Structures are given as C-alpha cells and as structure tokens.
mmCIF file of C-alpha atoms and ligand atoms in Angstrom:
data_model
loop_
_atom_site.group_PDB
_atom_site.id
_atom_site.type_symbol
_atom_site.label_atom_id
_atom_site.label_comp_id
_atom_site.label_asym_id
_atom_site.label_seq_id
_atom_site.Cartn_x
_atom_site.Cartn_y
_atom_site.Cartn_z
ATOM 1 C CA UNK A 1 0.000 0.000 0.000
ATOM 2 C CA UNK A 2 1.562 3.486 -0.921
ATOM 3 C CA UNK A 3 -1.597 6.010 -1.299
ATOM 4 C CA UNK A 4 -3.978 5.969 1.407
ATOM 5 C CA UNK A 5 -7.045 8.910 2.518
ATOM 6 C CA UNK A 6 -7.685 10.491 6.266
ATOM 7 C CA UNK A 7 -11.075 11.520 6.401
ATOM 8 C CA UNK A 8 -11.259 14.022 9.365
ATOM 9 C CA UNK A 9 -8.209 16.551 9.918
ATOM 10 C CA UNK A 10 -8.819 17.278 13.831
ATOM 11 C CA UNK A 11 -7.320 15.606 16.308
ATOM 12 C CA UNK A 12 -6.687 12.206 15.517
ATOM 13 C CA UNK A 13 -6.991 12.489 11.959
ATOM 14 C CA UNK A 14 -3.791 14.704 11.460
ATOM 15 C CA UNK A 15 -1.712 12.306 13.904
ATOM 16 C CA UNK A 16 -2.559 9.612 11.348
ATOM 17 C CA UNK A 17 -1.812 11.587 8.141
ATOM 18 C CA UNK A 18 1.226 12.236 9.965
ATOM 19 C CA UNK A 19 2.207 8.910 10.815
ATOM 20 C CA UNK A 20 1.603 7.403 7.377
ATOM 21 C CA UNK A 21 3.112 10.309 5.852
ATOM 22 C CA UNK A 22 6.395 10.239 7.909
ATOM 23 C CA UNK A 23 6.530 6.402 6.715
ATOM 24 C CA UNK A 24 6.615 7.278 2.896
ATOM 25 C CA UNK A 25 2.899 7.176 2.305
ATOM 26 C CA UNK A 26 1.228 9.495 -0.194
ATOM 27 C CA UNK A 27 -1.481 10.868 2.153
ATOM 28 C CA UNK A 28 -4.836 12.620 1.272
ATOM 29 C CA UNK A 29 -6.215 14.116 4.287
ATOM 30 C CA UNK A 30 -9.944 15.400 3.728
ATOM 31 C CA UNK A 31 -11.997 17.267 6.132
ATOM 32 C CA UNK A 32 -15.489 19.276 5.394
ATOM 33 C CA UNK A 33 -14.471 21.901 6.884
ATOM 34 C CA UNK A 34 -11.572 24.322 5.121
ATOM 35 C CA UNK A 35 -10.496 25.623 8.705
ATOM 36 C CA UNK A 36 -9.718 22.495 10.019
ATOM 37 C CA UNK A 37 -7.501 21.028 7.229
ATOM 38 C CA UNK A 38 -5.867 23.998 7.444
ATOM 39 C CA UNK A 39 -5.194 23.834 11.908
ATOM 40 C CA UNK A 40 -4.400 20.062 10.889
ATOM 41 C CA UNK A 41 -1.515 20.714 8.630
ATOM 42 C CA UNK A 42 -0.252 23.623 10.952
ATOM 43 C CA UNK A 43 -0.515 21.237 13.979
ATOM 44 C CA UNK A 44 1.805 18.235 12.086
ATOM 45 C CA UNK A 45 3.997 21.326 11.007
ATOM 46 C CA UNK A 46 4.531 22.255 14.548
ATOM 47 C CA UNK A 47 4.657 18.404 15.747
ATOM 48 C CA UNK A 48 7.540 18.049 13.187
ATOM 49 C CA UNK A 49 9.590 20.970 14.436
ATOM 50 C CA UNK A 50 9.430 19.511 17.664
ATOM 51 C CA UNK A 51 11.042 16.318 16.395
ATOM 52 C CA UNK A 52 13.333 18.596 14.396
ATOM 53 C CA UNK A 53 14.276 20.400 17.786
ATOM 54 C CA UNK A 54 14.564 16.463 19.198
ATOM 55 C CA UNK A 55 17.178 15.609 16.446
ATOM 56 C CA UNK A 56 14.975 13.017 14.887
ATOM 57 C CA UNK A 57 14.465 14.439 11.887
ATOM 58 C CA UNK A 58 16.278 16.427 9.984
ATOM 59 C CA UNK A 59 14.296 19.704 7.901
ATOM 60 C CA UNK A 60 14.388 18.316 4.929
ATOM 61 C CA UNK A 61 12.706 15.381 6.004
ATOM 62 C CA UNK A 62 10.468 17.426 7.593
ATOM 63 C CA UNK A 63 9.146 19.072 4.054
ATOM 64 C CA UNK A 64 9.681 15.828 2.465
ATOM 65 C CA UNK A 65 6.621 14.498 5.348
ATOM 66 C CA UNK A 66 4.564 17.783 4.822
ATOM 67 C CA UNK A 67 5.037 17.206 0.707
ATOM 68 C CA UNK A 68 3.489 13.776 1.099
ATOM 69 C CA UNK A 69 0.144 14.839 2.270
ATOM 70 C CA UNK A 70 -2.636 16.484 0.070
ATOM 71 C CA UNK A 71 -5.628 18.252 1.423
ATOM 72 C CA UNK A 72 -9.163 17.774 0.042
ATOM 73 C CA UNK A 73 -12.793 18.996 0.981
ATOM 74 C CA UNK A 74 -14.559 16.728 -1.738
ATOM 75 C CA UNK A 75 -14.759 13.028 -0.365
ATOM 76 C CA UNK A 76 -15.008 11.627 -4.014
ATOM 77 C CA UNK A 77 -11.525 13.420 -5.340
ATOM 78 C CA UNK A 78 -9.922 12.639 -2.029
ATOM 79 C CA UNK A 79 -10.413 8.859 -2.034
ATOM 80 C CA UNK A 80 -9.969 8.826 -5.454
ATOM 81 C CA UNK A 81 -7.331 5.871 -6.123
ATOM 82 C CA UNK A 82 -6.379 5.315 -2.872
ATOM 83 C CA UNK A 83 -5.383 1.589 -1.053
ATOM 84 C CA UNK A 84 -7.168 2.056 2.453
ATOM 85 C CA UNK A 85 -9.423 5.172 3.521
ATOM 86 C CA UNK A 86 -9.045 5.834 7.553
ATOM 87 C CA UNK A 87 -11.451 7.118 9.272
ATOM 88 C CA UNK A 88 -11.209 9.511 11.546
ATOM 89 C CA UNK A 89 -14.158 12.630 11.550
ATOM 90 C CA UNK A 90 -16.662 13.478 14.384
ATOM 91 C CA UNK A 91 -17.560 10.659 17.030
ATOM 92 C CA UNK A 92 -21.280 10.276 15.301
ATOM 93 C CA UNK A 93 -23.014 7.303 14.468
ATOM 94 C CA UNK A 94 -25.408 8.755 11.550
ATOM 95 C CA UNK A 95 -22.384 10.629 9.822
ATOM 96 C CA UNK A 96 -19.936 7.590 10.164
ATOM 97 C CA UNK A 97 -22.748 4.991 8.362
ATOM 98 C CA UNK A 98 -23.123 8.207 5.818
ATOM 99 C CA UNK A 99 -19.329 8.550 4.810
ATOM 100 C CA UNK A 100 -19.110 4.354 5.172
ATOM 101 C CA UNK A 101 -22.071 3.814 2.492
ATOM 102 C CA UNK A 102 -20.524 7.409 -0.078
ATOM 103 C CA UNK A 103 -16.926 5.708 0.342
ATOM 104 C CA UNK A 104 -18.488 1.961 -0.554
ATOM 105 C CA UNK A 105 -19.839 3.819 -3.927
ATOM 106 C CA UNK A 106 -16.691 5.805 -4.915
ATOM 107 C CA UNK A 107 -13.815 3.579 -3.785
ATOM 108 C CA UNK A 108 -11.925 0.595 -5.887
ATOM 109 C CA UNK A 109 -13.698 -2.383 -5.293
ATOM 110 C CA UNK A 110 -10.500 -3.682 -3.248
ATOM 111 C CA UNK A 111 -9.914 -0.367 -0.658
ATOM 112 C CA UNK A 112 -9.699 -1.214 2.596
ATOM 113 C CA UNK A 113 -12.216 0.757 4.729
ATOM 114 C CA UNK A 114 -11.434 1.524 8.184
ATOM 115 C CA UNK A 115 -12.649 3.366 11.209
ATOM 116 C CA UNK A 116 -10.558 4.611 13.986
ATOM 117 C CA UNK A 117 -13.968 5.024 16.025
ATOM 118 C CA UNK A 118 -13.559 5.023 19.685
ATOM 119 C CA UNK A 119 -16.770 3.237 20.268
ATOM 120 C CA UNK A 120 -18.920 3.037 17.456
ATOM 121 C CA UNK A 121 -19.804 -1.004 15.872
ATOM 122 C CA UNK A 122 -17.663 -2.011 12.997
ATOM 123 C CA UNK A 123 -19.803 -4.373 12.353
ATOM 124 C CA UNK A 124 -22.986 -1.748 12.007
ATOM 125 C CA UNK A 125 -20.452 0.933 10.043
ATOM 126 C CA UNK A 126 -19.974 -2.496 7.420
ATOM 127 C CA UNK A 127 -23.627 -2.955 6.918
ATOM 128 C CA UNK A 128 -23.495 0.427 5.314
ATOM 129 C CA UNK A 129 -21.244 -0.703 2.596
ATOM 130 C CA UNK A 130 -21.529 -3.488 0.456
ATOM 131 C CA UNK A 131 -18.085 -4.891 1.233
ATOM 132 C CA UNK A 132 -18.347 -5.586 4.725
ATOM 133 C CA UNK A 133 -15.400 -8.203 4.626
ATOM 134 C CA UNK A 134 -13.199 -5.246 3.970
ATOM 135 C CA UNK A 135 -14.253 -3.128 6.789
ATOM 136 C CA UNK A 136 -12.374 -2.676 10.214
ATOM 137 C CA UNK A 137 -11.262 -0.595 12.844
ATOM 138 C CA UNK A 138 -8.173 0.609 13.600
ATOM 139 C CA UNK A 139 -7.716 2.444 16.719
ATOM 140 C CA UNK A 140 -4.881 4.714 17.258
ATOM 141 C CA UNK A 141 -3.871 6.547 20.277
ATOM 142 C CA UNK A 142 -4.108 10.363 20.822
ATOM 143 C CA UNK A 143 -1.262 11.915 20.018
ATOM 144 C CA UNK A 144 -0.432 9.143 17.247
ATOM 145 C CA UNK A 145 2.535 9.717 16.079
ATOM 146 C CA UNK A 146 3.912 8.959 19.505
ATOM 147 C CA UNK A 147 1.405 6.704 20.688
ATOM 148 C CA UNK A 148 2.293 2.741 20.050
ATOM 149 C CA UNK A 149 -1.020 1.175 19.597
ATOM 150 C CA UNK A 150 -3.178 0.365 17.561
ATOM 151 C CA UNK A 151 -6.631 -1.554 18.658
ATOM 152 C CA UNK A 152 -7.813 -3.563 15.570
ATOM 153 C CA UNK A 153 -10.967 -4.346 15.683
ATOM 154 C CA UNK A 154 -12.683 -7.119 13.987
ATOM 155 C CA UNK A 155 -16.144 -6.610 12.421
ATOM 156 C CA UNK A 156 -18.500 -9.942 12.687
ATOM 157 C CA UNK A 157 -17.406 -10.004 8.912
ATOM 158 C CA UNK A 158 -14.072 -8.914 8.313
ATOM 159 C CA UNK A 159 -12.002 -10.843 6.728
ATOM 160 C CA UNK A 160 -8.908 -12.976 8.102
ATOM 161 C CA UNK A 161 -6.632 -11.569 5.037
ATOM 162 C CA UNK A 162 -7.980 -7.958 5.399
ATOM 163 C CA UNK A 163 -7.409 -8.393 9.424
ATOM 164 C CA UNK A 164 -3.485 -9.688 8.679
ATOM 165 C CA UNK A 165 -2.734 -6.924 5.908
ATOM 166 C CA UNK A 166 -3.826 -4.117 8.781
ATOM 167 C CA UNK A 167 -1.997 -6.252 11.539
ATOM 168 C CA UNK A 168 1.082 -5.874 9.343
ATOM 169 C CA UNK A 169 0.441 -2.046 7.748
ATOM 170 C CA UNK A 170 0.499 -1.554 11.581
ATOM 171 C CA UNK A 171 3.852 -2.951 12.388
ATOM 172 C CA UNK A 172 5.019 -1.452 9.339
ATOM 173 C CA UNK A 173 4.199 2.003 10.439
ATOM 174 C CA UNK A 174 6.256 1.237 13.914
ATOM 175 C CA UNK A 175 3.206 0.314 15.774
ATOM 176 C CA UNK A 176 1.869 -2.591 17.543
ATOM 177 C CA UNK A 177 -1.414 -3.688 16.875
ATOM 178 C CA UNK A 178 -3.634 -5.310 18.980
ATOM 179 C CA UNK A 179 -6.455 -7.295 17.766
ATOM 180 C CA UNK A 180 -9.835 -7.253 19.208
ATOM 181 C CA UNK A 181 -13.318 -8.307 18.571
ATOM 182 C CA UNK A 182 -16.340 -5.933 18.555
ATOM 183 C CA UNK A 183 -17.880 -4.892 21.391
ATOM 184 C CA UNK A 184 -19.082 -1.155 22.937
ATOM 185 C CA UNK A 185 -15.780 0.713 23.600
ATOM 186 C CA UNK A 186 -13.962 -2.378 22.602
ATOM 187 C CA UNK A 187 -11.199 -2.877 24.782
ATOM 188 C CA UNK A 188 -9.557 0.340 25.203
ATOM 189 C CA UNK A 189 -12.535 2.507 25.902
ATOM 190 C CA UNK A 190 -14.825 0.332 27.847
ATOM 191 C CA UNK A 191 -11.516 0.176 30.909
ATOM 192 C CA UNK A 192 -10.782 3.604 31.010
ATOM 193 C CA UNK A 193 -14.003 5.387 30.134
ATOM 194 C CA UNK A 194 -15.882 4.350 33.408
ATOM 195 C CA UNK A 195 -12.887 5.370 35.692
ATOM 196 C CA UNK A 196 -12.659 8.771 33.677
ATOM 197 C CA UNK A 197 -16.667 8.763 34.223
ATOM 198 C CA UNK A 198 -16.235 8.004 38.012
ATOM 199 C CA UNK A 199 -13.200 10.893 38.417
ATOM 200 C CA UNK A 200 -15.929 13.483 37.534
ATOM 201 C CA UNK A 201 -18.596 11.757 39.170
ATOM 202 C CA UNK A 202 -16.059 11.952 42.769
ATOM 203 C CA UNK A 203 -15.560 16.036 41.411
ATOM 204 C CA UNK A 204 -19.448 16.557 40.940
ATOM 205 C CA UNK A 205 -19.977 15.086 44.819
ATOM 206 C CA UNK A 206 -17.092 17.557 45.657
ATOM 207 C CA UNK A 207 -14.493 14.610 46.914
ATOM 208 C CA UNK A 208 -11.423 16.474 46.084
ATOM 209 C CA UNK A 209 -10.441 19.136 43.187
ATOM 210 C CA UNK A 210 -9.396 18.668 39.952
ATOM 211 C CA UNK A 211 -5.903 19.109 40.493
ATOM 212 C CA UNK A 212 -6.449 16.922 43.702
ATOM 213 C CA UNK A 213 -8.224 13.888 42.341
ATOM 214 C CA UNK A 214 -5.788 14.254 38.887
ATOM 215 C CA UNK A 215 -2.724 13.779 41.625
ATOM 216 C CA UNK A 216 -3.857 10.877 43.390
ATOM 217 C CA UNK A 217 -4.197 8.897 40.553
ATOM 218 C CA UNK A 218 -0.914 9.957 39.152
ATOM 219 C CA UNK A 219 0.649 9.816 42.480
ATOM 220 C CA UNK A 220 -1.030 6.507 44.189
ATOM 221 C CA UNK A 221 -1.538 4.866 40.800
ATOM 222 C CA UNK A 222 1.730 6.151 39.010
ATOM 223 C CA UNK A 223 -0.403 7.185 36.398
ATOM 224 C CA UNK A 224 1.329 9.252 33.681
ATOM 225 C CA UNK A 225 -1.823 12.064 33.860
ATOM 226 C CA UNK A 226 -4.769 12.393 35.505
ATOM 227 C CA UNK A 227 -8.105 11.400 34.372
ATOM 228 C CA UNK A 228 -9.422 14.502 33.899
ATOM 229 C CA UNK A 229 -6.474 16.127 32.709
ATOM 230 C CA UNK A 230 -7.197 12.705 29.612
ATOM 231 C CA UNK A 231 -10.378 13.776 29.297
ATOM 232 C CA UNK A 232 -9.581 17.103 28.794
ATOM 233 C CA UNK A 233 -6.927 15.615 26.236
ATOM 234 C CA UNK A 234 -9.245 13.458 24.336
ATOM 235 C CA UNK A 235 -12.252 15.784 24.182
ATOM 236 C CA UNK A 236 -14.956 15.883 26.459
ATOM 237 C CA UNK A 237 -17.528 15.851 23.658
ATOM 238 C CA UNK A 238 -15.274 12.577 22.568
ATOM 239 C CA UNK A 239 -15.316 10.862 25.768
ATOM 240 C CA UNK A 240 -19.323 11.939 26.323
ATOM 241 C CA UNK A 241 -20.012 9.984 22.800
ATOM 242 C CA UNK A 242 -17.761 7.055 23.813
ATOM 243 C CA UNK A 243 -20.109 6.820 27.028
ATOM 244 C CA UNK A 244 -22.813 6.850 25.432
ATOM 245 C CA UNK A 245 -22.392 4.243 22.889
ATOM 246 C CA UNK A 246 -21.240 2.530 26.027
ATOM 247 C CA UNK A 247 -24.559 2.532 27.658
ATOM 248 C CA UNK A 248 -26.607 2.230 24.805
ATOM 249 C CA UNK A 249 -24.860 -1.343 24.135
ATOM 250 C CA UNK A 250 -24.817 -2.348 27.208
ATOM 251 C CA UNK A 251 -28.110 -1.452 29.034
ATOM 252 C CA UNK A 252 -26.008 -0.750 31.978
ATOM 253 C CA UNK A 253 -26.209 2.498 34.581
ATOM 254 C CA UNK A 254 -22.547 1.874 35.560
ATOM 255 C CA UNK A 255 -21.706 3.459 31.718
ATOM 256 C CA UNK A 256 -24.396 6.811 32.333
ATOM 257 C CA UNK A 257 -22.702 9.972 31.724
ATOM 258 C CA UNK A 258 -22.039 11.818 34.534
ATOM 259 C CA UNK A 259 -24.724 15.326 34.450
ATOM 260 C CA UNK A 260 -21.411 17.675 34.771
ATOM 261 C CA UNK A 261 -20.000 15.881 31.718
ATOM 262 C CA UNK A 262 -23.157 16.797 29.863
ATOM 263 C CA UNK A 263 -23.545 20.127 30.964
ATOM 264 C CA UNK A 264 -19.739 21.265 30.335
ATOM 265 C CA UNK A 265 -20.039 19.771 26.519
ATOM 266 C CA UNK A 266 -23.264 21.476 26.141
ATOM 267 C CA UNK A 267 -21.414 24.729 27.452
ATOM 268 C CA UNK A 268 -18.978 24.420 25.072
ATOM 269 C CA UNK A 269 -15.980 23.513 27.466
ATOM 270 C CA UNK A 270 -14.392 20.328 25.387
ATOM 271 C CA UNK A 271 -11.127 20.123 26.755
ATOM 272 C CA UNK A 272 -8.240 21.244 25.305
ATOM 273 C CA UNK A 273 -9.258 22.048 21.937
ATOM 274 C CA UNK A 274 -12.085 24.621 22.646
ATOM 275 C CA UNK A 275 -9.253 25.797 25.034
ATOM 276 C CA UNK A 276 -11.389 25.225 28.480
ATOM 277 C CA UNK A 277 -12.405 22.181 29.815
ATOM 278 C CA UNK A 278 -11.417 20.627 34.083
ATOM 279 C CA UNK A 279 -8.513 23.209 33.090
ATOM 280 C CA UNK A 280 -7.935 26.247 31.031
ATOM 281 C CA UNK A 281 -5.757 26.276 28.332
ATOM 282 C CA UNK A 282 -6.175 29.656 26.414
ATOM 283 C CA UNK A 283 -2.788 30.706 26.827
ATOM 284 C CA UNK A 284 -1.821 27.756 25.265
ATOM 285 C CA UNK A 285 -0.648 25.117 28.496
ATOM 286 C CA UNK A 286 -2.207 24.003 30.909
ATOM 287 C CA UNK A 287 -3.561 26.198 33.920
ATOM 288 C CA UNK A 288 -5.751 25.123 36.840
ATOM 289 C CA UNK A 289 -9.218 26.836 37.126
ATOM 290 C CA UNK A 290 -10.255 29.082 39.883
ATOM 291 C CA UNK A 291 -13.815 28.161 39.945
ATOM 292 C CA UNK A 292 -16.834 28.119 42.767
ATOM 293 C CA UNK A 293 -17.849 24.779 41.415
ATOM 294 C CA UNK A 294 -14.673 23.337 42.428
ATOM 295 C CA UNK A 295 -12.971 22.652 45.519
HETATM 296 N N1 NAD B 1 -9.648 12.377 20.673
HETATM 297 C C1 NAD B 1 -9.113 11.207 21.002
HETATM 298 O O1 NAD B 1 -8.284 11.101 21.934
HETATM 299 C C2 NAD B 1 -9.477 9.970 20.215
HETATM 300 C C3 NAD B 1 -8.703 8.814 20.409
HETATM 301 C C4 NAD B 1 -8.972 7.691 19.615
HETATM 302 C C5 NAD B 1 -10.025 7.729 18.698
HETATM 303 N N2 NAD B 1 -10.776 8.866 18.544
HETATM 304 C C6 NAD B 1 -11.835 8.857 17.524
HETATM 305 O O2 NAD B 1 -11.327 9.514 16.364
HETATM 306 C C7 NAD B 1 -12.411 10.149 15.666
HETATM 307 C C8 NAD B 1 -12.093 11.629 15.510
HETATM 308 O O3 NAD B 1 -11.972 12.195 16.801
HETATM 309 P P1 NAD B 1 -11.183 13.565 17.026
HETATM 310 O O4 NAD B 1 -10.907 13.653 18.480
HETATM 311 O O5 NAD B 1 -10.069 13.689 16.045
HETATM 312 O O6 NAD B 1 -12.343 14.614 16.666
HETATM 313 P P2 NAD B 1 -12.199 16.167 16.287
HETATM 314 O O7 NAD B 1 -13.459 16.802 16.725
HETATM 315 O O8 NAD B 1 -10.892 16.713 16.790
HETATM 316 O O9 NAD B 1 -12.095 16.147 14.676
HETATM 317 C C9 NAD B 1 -13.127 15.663 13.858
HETATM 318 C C10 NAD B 1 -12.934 16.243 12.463
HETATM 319 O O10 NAD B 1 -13.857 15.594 11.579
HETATM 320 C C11 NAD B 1 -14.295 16.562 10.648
HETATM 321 N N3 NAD B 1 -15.514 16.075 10.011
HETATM 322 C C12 NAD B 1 -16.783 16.051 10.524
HETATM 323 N N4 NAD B 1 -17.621 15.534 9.606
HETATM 324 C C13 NAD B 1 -16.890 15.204 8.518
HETATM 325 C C14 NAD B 1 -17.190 14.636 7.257
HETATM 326 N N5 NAD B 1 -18.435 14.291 6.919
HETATM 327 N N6 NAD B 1 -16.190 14.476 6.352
HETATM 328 C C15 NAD B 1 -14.915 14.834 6.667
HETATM 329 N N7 NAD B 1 -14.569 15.383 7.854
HETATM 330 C C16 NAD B 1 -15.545 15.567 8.770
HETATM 331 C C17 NAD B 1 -14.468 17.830 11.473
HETATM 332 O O11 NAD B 1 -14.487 18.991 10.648
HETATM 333 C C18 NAD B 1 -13.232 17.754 12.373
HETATM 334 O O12 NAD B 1 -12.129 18.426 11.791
HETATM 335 C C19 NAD B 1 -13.666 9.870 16.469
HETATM 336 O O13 NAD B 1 -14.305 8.730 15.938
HETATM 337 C C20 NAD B 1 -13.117 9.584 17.871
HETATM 338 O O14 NAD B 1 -13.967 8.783 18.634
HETATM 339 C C21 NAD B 1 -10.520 9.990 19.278
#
C-alpha cells in the first residue's frame, strides 16, 4: 500500500496523516471543513519541528513528510485511487454509516475501509457498505505519532486476510497492533471510560479538586496524567459519545454519563481544543481553574 485517505483533519486524523506520511505514504487528508484542514496541517507542522528540535528528523525530512500529504474537501476526489481510507471525523453514528455507504460507492472495489472510532460497531459501520469483509477498525492513540497502539478491531465479517494486511500495515508504520473483537468501547474505551466517568462523578460530589483527584491517581496509581487532565486531552464531547455508545450497548447504569459531563459539553468547554475544559488552556498550556464549582 503506498496512497492511502484520512477523512477528518482534527485531532486524531492529522496524527494519522502524519504517521503514514512520515513512513513514505502518499497521504490525502480530507476534512469538510476548510479551517480544520488547514489547523491540521499547521498542527503536524509544529509536531515536526518539535522532532526537528529532538534531532529526529532532519528539515528536509520534515518538508519531504509535509510534501506527502494532500488536502481535500470533496470526499469523491480525495479517495480517489487510494489503497485504504481511515477514518477519523466526528464521534457520530449517523455521519460515520453516511461517509461508510458514499466511500463503498466511490472507492476501488478492493480499498480497505477503516474506522478509527472510539466506540462506534464495525460491524454496524460495514452494513453500510456493500463490502463488509473489507471493513475494520483501527484504533490509534491520541497523540499518534507517539502513541504505540493500535486496537484492531474485527467486524463480525471482516475478513482474516484484510485483518493480517492491517496487523502488518500496523507494524510497518512502527506500531503494535492489537487485535480485538467488537464490542461497545472495545477494549480500550470500555476500561478507562468508566474510571474517567467516576473521576468526575467523585468532582461533581465535591471529593477532592481537579488538580487533587488528577494527583492521586498519578501519584497513588503512578499514572502518567490524571483522568481529567485525559479527558480534557481526548475531548470531552469525545469521551461523552464514547459513554454513550457505552450505555446504549450495554443497558447498563454503571456506563451513564455523569450530568457535569453533559452540561460542560453542552457549554462548550471540550477540553483542550475549545481551550477550556477541568482546566484552562487559552494561553496555550495548561492552567488550573479558579472556579466556585470546584474545591
Ligand atoms: N480524541 C481522542 O483522543 C481519540 C482517540 C482515539 C479515537 N478517537 C476517535 O477519532 C475520531 C475523531 O476524533 P477527534 O478527536 O479527532 O475529533 P475532532 O473533533 O478533533 O475532529 C473531527 C474532524 O472531523 C471533521 N468532520 C466532521 N464531519 C466530517 C465529514 N463528513 N467528512 C470529513 N470530515 C468531517 C471535522 O471537521 C473535524 O475536523 C472519532 O471517531 C473519535 O472517537 C478519538
């Protein structure tokens, strides 16, 4: 495989166009939305002088990385030709079957088609397309191009070759894939979703602050961040979807969102990328919040 599409340029979507693209893939990264291919690009430019500051890549690599990734808002001209389409826009079941059953019509009969869903049913995304042997997930970690795995996730009908050829496009890409069968949250997701759920539950009944129940678990459990400092990381609208998917599938209260979750995505405070979240981050790093709502 040597041409593949990212659909989705926030955060997970440029980590993968920059992962493939750093391992000599020709990358088309397509978002709808002309703002965020453009914040994508500028985020894997920024990533990459990092790495250049690091010593692990020289600049000239660095444009050689940037010059393998094209930018597309038309889903049709963007897949056009490509291997294996990833995945990778807004945590939404309707829009993922939508995209699934547009790239089934204007993909090669052979293209891969995978999700890196958090949550969502590989085996429902499939059943939008009429090549549901060639659908599965692949799960990266936020940030990716740091991040070593990759959850794969078997559909009921993905295929054992199309499972091995994203096994070993994993490895290939220096990660290690895991592989997994479907289920709400999968693996991943359905361990450390309920204990980021409880951390704001133990907030919301006033326990201990943010920064306070964030250092106990780093401290006691030699965690490498806090739970709510992840959420704020992942997304709280991310995490709130993830949930919920959770306790749809399951018919289980143990998986209900906690109401603070709910009302801080609903008021806009996702984490770090709307720049406020269980800490502010509108100067750019992290700050703790002086708030009445918290200890
Ligand atoms: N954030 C995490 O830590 C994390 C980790 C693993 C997996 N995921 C999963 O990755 C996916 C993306 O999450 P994210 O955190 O990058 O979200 P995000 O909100 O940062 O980015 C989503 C992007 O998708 C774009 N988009 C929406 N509809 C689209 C469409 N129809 N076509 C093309 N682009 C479209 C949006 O414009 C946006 O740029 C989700 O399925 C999420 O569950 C997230």
């Amino acid at each position: 495989m040597k041409k593949i599409a990212v659909i989705g340029a926030g955060t997970m979507g440029n980590g993968i166009a920059h992962t493939f693209a750093q391992n000599n893939f020709c990358v088309n990264l397509i978002d709808i939305c002309e703002e965020s291919l453009k914040k994508g690009l500028n985020t894997i430019s920024k990533n990459l002088d990092r790495m250049i500051a690091k010593e692990k890549i020289s600049l000239q690599e660095k444009n050689t990385i940037l010059s393998n990734i094209s930018t597309f808002t038309d889903l049709k001209n963007g897949v056009n030709d490509c291997e294996l389409v990833v995945e990778a826009a807004t945590e939404n079941i309707e829009l993922k079957l939508n995209i699934f059953s547009k790239l089934d019509t204007f993909c090669n009969q052979d293209t891969i088609l995978a999700s890196n869903t958090s949550s969502i049913s590989i085996t429902q995304i499939a059943k939008s397309t009429k090549r549901p042997d060639k659908v599965i997930g692949m799960h990266f970690m936020n940030p990716v191009p740091i991040m070593k795995l990759v959850e794969v996730i078997r559909g009921k009908d993905t295929s054992d070759t199309v499972t091995d050829q994203i096994m070993n496009l994993s490895k290939s890409i220096s990660k290690i894939p895991v592989e997994v069968n479907d289920a709400p949250g999968f693996v991943a997701n359905r361990i450390l979703m309920p204990m980021i759920n409880e951390a704001i539950l133990t907030l919301e009944e006033n326990i201990s602050s943010v920064d306070g129940i964030d250092t106990v678990m780093i401290l006691g459990m030699s965690h490498p961040m806090g739970p709510l400092f992840l959420a704020d990381f992942i997304g709280l609208d991310v995490c709130l979807s993830i949930l919920e998917v959770m306790y749809d599938g399951f018919n289980d209260k143990k998986y209900k969102p906690a109401s603070l979750l709910v009302k801080m995505v609903k008021n806009n405070e996702l984490g770090v990328k709307s720049g406020n979240g269980f800490y502010d981050y509108t100067d750019g790093i992290k700050n703790k919040k002086v708030s009445k709502r918290f200890l």
